[in-house]
XYZ file of C-alpha atoms in Angstrom:
569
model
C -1.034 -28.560 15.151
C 2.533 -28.061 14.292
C 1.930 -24.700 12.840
C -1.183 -22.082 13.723
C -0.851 -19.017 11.953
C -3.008 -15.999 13.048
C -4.546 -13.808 10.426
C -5.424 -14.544 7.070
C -4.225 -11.786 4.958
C -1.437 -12.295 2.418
C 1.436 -13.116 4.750
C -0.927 -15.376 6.913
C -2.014 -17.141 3.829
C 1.216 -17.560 1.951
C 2.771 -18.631 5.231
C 0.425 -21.135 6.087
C 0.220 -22.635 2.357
C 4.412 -22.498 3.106
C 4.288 -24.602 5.794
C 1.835 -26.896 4.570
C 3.747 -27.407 0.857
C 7.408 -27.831 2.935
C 7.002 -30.415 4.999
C 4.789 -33.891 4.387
C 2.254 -34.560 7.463
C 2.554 -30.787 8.593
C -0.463 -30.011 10.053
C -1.353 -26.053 9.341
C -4.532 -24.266 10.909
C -4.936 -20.770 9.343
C -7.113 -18.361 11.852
C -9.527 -15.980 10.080
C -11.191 -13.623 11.629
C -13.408 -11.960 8.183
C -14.851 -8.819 10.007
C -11.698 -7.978 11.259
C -10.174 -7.834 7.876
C -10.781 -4.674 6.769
C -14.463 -5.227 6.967
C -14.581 -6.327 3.266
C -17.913 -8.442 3.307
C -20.540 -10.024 1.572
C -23.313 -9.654 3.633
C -25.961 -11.120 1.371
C -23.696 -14.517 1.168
C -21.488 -13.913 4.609
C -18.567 -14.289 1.957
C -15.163 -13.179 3.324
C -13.798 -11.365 0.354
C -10.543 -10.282 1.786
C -9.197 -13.152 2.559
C -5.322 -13.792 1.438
C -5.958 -9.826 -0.129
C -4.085 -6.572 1.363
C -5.347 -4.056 3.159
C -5.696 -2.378 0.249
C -8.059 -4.654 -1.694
C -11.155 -2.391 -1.768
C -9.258 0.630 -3.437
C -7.438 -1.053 -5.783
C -10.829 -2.706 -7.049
C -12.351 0.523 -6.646
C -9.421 2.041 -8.926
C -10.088 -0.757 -11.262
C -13.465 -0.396 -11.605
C -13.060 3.419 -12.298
C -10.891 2.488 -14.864
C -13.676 1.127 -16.736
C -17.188 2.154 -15.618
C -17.885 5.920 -16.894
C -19.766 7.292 -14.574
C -20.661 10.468 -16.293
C -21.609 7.819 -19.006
C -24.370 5.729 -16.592
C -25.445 9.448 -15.191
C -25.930 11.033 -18.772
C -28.340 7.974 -19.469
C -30.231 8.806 -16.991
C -29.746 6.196 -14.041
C -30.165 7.220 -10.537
C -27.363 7.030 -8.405
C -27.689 4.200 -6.338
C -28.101 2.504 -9.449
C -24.680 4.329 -10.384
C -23.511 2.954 -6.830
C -24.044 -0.350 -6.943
C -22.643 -1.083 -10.238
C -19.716 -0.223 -8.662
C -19.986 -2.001 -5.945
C -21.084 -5.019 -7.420
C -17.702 -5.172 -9.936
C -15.929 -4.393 -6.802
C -17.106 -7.635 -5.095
C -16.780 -9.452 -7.948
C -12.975 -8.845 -8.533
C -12.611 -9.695 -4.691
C -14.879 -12.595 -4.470
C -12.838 -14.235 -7.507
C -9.728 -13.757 -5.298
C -10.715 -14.645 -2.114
C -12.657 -18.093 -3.720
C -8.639 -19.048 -5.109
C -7.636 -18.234 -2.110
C -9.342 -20.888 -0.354
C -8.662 -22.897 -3.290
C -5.223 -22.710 -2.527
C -5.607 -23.268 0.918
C -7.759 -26.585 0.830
C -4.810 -28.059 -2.382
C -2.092 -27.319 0.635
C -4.308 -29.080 3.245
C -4.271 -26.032 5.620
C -7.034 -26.323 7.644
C -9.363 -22.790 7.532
C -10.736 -21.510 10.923
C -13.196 -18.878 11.272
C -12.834 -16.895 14.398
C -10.767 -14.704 16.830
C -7.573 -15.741 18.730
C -5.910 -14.803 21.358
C -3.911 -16.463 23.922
C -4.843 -18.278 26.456
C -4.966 -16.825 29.460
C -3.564 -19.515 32.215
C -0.070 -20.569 34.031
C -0.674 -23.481 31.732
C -1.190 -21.579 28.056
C 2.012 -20.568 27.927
C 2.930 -19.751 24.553
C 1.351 -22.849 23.210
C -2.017 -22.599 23.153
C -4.612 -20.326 21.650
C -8.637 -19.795 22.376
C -10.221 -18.851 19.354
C -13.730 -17.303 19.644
C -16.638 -16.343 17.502
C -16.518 -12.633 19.601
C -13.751 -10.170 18.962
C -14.579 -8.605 23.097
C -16.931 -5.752 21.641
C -19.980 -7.793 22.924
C -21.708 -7.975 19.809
C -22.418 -11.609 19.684
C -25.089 -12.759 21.199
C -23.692 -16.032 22.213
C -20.261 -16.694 22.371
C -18.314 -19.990 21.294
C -14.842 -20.526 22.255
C -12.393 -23.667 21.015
C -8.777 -24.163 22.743
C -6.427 -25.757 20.160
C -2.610 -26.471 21.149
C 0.245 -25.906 18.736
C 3.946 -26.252 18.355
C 4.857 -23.383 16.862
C 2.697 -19.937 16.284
C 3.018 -16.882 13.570
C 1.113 -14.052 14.367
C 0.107 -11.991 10.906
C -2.359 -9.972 11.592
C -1.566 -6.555 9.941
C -2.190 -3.353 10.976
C -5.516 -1.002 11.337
C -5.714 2.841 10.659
C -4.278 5.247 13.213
C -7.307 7.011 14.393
C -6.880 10.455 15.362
C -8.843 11.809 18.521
C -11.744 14.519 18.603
C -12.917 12.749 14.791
C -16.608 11.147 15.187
C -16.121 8.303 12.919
C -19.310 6.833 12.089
C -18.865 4.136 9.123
C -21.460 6.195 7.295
C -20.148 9.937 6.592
C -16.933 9.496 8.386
C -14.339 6.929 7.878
C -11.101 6.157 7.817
C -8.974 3.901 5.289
C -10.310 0.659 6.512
C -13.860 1.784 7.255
C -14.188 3.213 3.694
C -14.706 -0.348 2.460
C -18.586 -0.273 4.003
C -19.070 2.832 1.631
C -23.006 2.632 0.632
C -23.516 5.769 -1.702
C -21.326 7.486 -4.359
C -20.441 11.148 -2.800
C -20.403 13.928 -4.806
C -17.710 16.059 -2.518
C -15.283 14.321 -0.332
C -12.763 15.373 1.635
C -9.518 13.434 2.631
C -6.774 13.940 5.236
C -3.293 12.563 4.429
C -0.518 13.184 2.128
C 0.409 9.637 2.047
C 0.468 7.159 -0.738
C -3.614 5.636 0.837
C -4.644 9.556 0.489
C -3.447 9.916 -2.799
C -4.681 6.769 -4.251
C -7.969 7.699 -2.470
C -8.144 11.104 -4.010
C -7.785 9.889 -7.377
C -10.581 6.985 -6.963
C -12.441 9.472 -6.052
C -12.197 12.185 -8.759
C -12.080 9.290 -11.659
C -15.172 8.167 -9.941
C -17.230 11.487 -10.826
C -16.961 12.954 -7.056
C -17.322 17.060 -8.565
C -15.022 18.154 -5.173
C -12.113 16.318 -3.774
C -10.235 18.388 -1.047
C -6.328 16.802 0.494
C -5.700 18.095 3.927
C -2.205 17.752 4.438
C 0.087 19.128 7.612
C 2.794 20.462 5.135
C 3.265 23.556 3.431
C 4.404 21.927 0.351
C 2.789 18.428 -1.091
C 5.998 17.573 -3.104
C 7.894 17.807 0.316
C 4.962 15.787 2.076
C 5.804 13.148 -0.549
C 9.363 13.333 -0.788
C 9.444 12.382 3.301
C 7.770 9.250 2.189
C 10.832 8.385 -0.081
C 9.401 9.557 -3.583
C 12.110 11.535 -5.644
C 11.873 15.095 -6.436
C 10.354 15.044 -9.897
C 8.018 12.091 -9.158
C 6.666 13.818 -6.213
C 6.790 17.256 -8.569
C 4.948 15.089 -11.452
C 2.420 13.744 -8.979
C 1.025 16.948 -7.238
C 0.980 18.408 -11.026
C -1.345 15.835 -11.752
C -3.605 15.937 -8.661
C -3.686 20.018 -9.865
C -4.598 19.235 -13.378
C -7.089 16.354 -11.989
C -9.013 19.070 -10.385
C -7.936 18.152 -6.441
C -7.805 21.112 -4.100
C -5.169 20.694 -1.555
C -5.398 22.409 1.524
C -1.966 23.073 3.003
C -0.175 23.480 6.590
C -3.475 22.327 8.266
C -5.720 19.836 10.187
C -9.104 19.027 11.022
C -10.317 21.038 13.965
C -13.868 20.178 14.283
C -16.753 17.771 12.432
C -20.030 18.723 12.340
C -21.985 15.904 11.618
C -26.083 16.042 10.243
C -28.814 14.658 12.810
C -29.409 10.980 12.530
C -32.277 11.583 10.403
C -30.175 13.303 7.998
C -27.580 10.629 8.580
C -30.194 8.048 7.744
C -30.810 9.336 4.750
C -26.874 8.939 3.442
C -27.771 5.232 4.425
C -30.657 4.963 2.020
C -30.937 3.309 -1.473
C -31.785 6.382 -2.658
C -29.420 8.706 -1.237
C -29.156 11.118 -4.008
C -31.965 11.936 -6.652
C -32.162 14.879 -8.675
C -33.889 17.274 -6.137
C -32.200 16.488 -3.250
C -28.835 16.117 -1.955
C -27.173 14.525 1.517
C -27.337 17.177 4.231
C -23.120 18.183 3.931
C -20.995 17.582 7.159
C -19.245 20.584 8.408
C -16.009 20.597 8.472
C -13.847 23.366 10.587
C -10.122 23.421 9.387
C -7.235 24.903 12.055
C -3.553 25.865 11.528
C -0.756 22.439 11.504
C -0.227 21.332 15.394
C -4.033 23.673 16.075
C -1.472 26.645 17.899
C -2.372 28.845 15.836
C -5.473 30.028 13.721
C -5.111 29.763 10.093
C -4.460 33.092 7.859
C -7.516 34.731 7.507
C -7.314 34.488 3.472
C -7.617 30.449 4.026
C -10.180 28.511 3.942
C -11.515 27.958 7.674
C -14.534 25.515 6.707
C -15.278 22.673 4.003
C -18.904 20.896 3.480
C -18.766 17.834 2.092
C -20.784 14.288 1.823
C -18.346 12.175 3.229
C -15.014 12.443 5.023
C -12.052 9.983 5.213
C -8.699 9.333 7.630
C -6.005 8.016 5.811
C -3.022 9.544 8.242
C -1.154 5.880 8.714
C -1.285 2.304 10.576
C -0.708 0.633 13.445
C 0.039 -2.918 14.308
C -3.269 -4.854 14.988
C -2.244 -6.623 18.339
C -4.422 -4.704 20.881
C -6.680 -8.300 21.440
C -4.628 -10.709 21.341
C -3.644 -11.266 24.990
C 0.185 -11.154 23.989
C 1.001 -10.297 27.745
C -0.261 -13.714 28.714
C 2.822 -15.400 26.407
C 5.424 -12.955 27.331
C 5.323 -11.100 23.919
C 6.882 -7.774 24.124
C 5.651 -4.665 21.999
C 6.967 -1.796 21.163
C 5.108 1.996 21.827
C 2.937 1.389 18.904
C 2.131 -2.398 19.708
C 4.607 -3.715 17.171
C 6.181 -7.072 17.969
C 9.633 -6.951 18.770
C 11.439 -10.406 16.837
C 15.129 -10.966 16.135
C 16.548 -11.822 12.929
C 14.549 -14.873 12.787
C 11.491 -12.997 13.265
C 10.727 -14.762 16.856
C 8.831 -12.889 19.119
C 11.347 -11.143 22.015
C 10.245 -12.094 25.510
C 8.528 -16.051 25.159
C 10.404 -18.569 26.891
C 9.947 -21.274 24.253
C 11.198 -18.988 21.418
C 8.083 -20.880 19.592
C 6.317 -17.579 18.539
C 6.633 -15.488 15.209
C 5.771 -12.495 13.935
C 5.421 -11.502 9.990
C 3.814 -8.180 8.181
C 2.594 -5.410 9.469
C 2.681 -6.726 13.028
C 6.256 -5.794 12.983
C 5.606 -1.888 11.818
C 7.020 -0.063 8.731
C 6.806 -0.206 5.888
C 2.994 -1.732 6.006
C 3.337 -3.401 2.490
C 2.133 -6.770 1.120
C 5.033 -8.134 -0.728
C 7.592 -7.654 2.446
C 5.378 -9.212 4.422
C 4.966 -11.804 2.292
C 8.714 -12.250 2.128
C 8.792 -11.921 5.806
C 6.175 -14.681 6.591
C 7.930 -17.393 4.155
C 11.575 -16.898 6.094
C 9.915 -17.018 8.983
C 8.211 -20.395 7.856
C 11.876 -21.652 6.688
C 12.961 -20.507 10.023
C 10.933 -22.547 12.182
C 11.428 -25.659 9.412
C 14.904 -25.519 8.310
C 14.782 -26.817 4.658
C 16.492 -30.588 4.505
C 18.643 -29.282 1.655
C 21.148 -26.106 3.059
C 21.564 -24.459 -0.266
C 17.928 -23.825 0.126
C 18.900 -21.306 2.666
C 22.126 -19.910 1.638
C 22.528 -16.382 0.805
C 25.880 -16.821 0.057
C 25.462 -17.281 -3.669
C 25.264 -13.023 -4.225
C 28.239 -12.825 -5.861
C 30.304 -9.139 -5.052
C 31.461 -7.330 -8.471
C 32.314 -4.103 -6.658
C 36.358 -3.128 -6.440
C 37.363 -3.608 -2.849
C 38.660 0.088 -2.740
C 35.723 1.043 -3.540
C 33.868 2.652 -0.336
C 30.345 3.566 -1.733
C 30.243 0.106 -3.613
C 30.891 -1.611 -0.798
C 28.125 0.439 1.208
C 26.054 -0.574 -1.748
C 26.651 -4.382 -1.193
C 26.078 -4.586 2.116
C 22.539 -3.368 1.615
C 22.293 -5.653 -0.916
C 23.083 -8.610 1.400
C 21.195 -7.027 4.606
C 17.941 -7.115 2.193
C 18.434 -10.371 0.842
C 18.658 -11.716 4.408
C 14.911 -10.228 4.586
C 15.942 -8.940 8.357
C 13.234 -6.699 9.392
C 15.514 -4.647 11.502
C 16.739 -3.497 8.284
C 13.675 -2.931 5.620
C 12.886 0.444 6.196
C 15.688 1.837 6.277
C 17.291 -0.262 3.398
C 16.301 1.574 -0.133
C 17.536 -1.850 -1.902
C 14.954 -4.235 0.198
C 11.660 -4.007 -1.834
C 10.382 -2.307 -4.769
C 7.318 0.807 -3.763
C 4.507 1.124 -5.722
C 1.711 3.840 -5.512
C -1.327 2.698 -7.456
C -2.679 5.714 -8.509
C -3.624 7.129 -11.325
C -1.184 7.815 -13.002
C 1.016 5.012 -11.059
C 4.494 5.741 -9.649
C 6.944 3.253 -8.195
C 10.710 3.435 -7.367
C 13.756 1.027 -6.508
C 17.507 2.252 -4.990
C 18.525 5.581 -4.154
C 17.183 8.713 -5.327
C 19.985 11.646 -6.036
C 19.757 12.572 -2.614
C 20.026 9.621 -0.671
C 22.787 9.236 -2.892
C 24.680 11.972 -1.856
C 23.907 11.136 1.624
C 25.799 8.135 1.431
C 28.817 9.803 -0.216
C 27.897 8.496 -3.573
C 28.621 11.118 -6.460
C 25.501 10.621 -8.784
C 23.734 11.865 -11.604
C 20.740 11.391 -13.074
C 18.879 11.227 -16.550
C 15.247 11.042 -17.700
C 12.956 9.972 -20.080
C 9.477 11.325 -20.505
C 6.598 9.178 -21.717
C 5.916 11.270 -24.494
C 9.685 10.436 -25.685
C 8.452 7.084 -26.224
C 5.994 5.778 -29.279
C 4.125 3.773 -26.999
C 3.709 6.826 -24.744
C 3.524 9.720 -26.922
C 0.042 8.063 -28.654
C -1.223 6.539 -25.768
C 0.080 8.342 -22.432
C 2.418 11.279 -22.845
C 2.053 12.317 -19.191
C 4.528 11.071 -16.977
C 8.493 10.104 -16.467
C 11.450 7.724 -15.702
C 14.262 8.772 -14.212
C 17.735 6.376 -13.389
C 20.037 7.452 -10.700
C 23.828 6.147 -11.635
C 26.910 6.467 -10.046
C 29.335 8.704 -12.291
C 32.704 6.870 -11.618
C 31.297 3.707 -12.736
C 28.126 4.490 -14.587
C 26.383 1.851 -12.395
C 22.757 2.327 -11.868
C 21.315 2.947 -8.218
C 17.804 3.866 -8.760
C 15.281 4.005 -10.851
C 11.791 6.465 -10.273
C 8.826 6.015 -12.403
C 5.734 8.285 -12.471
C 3.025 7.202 -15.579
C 1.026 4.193 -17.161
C 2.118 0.928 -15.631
C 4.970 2.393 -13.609
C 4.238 -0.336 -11.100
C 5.036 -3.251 -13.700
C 7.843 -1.375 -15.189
C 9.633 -0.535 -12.098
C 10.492 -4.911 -11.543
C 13.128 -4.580 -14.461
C 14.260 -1.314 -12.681
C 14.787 -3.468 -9.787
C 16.770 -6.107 -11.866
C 18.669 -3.230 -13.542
C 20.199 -2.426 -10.191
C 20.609 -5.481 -8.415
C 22.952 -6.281 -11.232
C 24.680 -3.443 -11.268
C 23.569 -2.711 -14.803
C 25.670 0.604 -15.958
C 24.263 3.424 -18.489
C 26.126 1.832 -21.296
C 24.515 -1.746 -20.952
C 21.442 -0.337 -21.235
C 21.727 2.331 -23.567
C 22.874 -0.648 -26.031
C 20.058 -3.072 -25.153
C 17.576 -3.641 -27.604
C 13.861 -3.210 -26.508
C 10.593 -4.390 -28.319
C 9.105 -1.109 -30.061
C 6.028 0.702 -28.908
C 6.512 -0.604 -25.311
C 7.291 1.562 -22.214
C 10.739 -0.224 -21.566
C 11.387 2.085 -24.432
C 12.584 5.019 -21.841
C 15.039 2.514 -20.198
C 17.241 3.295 -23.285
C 16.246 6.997 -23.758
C 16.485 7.719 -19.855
C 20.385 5.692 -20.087
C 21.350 8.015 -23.714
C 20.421 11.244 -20.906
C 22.496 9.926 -18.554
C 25.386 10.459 -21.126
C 24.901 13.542 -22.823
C 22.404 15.808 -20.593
C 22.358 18.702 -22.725
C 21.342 17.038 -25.413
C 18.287 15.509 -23.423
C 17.161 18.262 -22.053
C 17.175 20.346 -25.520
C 14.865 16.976 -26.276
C 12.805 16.844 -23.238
C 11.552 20.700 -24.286
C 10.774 20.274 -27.259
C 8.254 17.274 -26.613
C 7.014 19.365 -24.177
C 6.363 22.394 -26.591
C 5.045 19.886 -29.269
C 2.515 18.557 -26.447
C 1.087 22.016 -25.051
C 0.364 22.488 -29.197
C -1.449 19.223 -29.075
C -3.640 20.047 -26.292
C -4.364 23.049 -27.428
């Protein structure tokens, strides 16, 4: 082959259909190992249904189907819950099977040839860095017979993401215990649940989870405060403020400054019975796992006024990723790793250390930030990498045109991020705030492009700020009053540098964000732009008019609030 790409997730897929679509007579093999892939299976048709889908897959189906399957609906007409359960399920695995079927449909148009199985490099002086066995056993010894196929390649891109940082002393079981992979084999609908993380996967989890009927959800986070928890993950002040609010007003406990110290999980016969079609029924509930909770960094024992122990039906992980490259035999190439298995590449993502500089990394592989769309972005450059495009312009980044004054220090900051993220160097994504839009899906969503007032001021930028609520809007105010945009401008020029979005759709809304500040859109231009009534975009305009007068806003901003509490009332 001239190309074998390893891992079929998004960046494996959109690489390989890359390389396929570039070049005529490119011969593509795309290596998928299914149960490796998050574990998101079929098993009455052996169907694959994560293939070319994130990590994430399973919860955003599960946030979808939540969306619209009332549960308290099905339960108050009197089905039992594993018929509850696997109505659920079912809508789940249809959302994914309809992807992952495209998927392949894509592949087979491209002429990337599909192989089940796991890779790994061979392991021989004559391997090298060009060849690859791929085998129908993944080394835990659970096949039965083992098949293994050698295929040689020119040129390699390893994709194949990341898997949940598990920490030690937690039984994890696949049945009561799980982490944010593991979740996906979820047989029963729990009624309490208790999650550990403060990260976007906890959140989103949470929410799932409550929209789903669960009556207790319980956050374990490290931090004293869970705006601050989220505000180390990049999210701005009043998103972060408008998020907790809502986990509050959802009914989600959060337990703060603490860890797990201890699970006490049921007897297998209890277990068993959490396995069971008929988990729940109306006289009987899953014997709870006990869970003991201990003070942040387990020095110290909590106060005694906290709570020391939680009982729940299930328990889940979600505490962060690592790079999946444990198995495959990188040593034997000359691949070098960093302390979390990450590969080390230079800025044309080839691996550091093989002699043939023939090997690429994309995704999660790499480390931070673990999302979809800049791996994506990372696997295609590294496709035009290894074949250089026969027109240049294809690959010139030369065309992003500077409209900053020369004199002008923080502008000039600003363009150089600009140019370091269109150059999609992965050296430079996570800390680079103008790389990639973030999206938290949620409920309600949040999302954010640029700086936030305090990175801002980090970088010497004098800023300010305005916002729009969503009950400022038509659109909003009928529909979804709770939630915000904010935009982040720089006061010398009124050029927007961020834009923060925390309601309905904030995940759509935040692309023309992104556009707003990649062309150095000021207040004014879009204070005077005209947007289609009853939409969101809407509190583009109103967030640019606070930008201007501030007073006046916030005189506003209080009022709608006032008018809402009535309304609720």
């Amino acid at each position: 082959y001239d190309l074998a790409v390893i891992g079929a997730g998004p960046v494996g897929v959109q690489a390989a259909i890359a390389a396929a679509s570039q070049m005529l007579k490119t011969k593509v093999v795309l290596i998928d190992a299914p149960r490796a892939s998050g574990k998101l299976m079929n098993e009455e048709t052996n169907e694959d249904l994560s293939i070319g889908g994130p990590t994430g897959l399973f919860s955003k189906a599960l946030r979808d189907t939540a969306k619209r399957i009332q549960v308290s609906a099905l339960r108050g007409m009197g089905l039992r819950e594993d018929s509850v359960w696997n109505e659920i399920v079912s809508s789940c695995a249809e959302l994914a099977s309809f992807n992952a079927r495209d998927i392949k449909r894509q592949l087979e148009y491209a002429g990337v040839t599909l192989v089940e199985g796991y890779a790994k490099f061979e392991d021989n002086s004559n391997g090298g860095s060009h060849h690859l066995v791929i085998s129908n056993d993944d080394d835990n010894g659970k096949t039965t017979t083992t098949t293994t196929t050698t295929i040689s390649t020119d040129k390699i891109l390893i994709a194949t993401g990341s898997r949940p940082f598990r920490p030690s002393g937690i039984p994890f079981d696949g049945v009561r215990v799980f982490d944010s992979d593991s979740i996906n084999g979820l047989n029963y609908l729990p009624k309490s649940v208790v999650i550990t993380g403060s990260g976007i996967v906890a959140i989103e989890f949470a929410k799932i989870f409550s929209n789903l009927g669960c009556d207790d959800v319980t956050l374990l986070i490290r931090d004293n405060s869970p705006k601050n928890a989220l505000m180390k993950i990049g999210l701005d002040k009043d998103i972060a403020a408008t998020l907790v609010a809502d986990l509050i007003r959802s009914g989600i406990k959060i337990e703060r400054g603490c860890e797990v110290g201890t699970i006490e999980v049921p007897s297998s016969s209890a277990m068993a019975s959490a396995t069971a079609a008929n988990a729940y029924n109306n006289q009987n509930r899953i014997v709870p796992l006990k869970i003991s909770l201990k003070a942040k960094g387990g020095e110290n024992d909590r106060p005694l006024s906290s709570v020391h122990e939680i009982k729940c039906d299930a328990y889940v992980a979600a505490v962060g990723r690592l790079p999946n490259t444990n198995n495959l035999n990188l040593e034997a190439a000359g691949i070098e790793v960093d302390e979390y298995g990450g590969i080390a590449v230079d800025n044309l993502f080839r691996a550091n250390g093989v002699k043939d500089r023939n090997v690429y990394g994309a995704g999660d592989v790499l480390g931070r930030p673990f999302l979809a769309s800049t791996g994506v972005a990372q696997g295609v450059a590294a496709v035009k990498n290894m074949f250089p495009p026969s027109n240049p312009l294809d690959n010139d980044t030369s065309a992003i045109v500077s409209m900053c004054d020369p004199n002008d220090e923080s502008c000039a900051l600003e363009d150089d991020l600009l140019s370091q993220a269109a150059g999609v160097n992965p050296t430079t994504l996570t800390a680079n705030p103008f790389a990639f839009p973030v999206g938290i899906w949620s409920s309600p969503e949040a999302a954010y492009f640029g700086l936030s007032t305090k990175q801002a001021e980090i970088l010497g930028i004098d800023a300010g700020e305005g916002i729009a609520l969503y009950a400022e809007c038509l659109r909003g105010l009928v529909f979804s009053p709770n939630g915000l945009l904010k935009l982040v401008f720089q006061k010398s020029t009124g050029r927007i540098v961020g834009v923060h979005i925390c309601g309905d759709d904030a995940c759509e809304l935040i692309h023309y964000g992104m556009e707003v500040v990649k062309n150095r859109r000021t207040i004014t231009d879009v204070a005077n732009s005209l947007y289609s009534a009853v939409t969101f975009h809407e509190m583009y305009r109103i967030a640019a008019i606070s930008c201007m007068d501030p007073k006046a806003a916030r005189k506003s901003r209080a009022a709608v609030g006032r008018a809402l509490t009535e309304r609720r009332r």
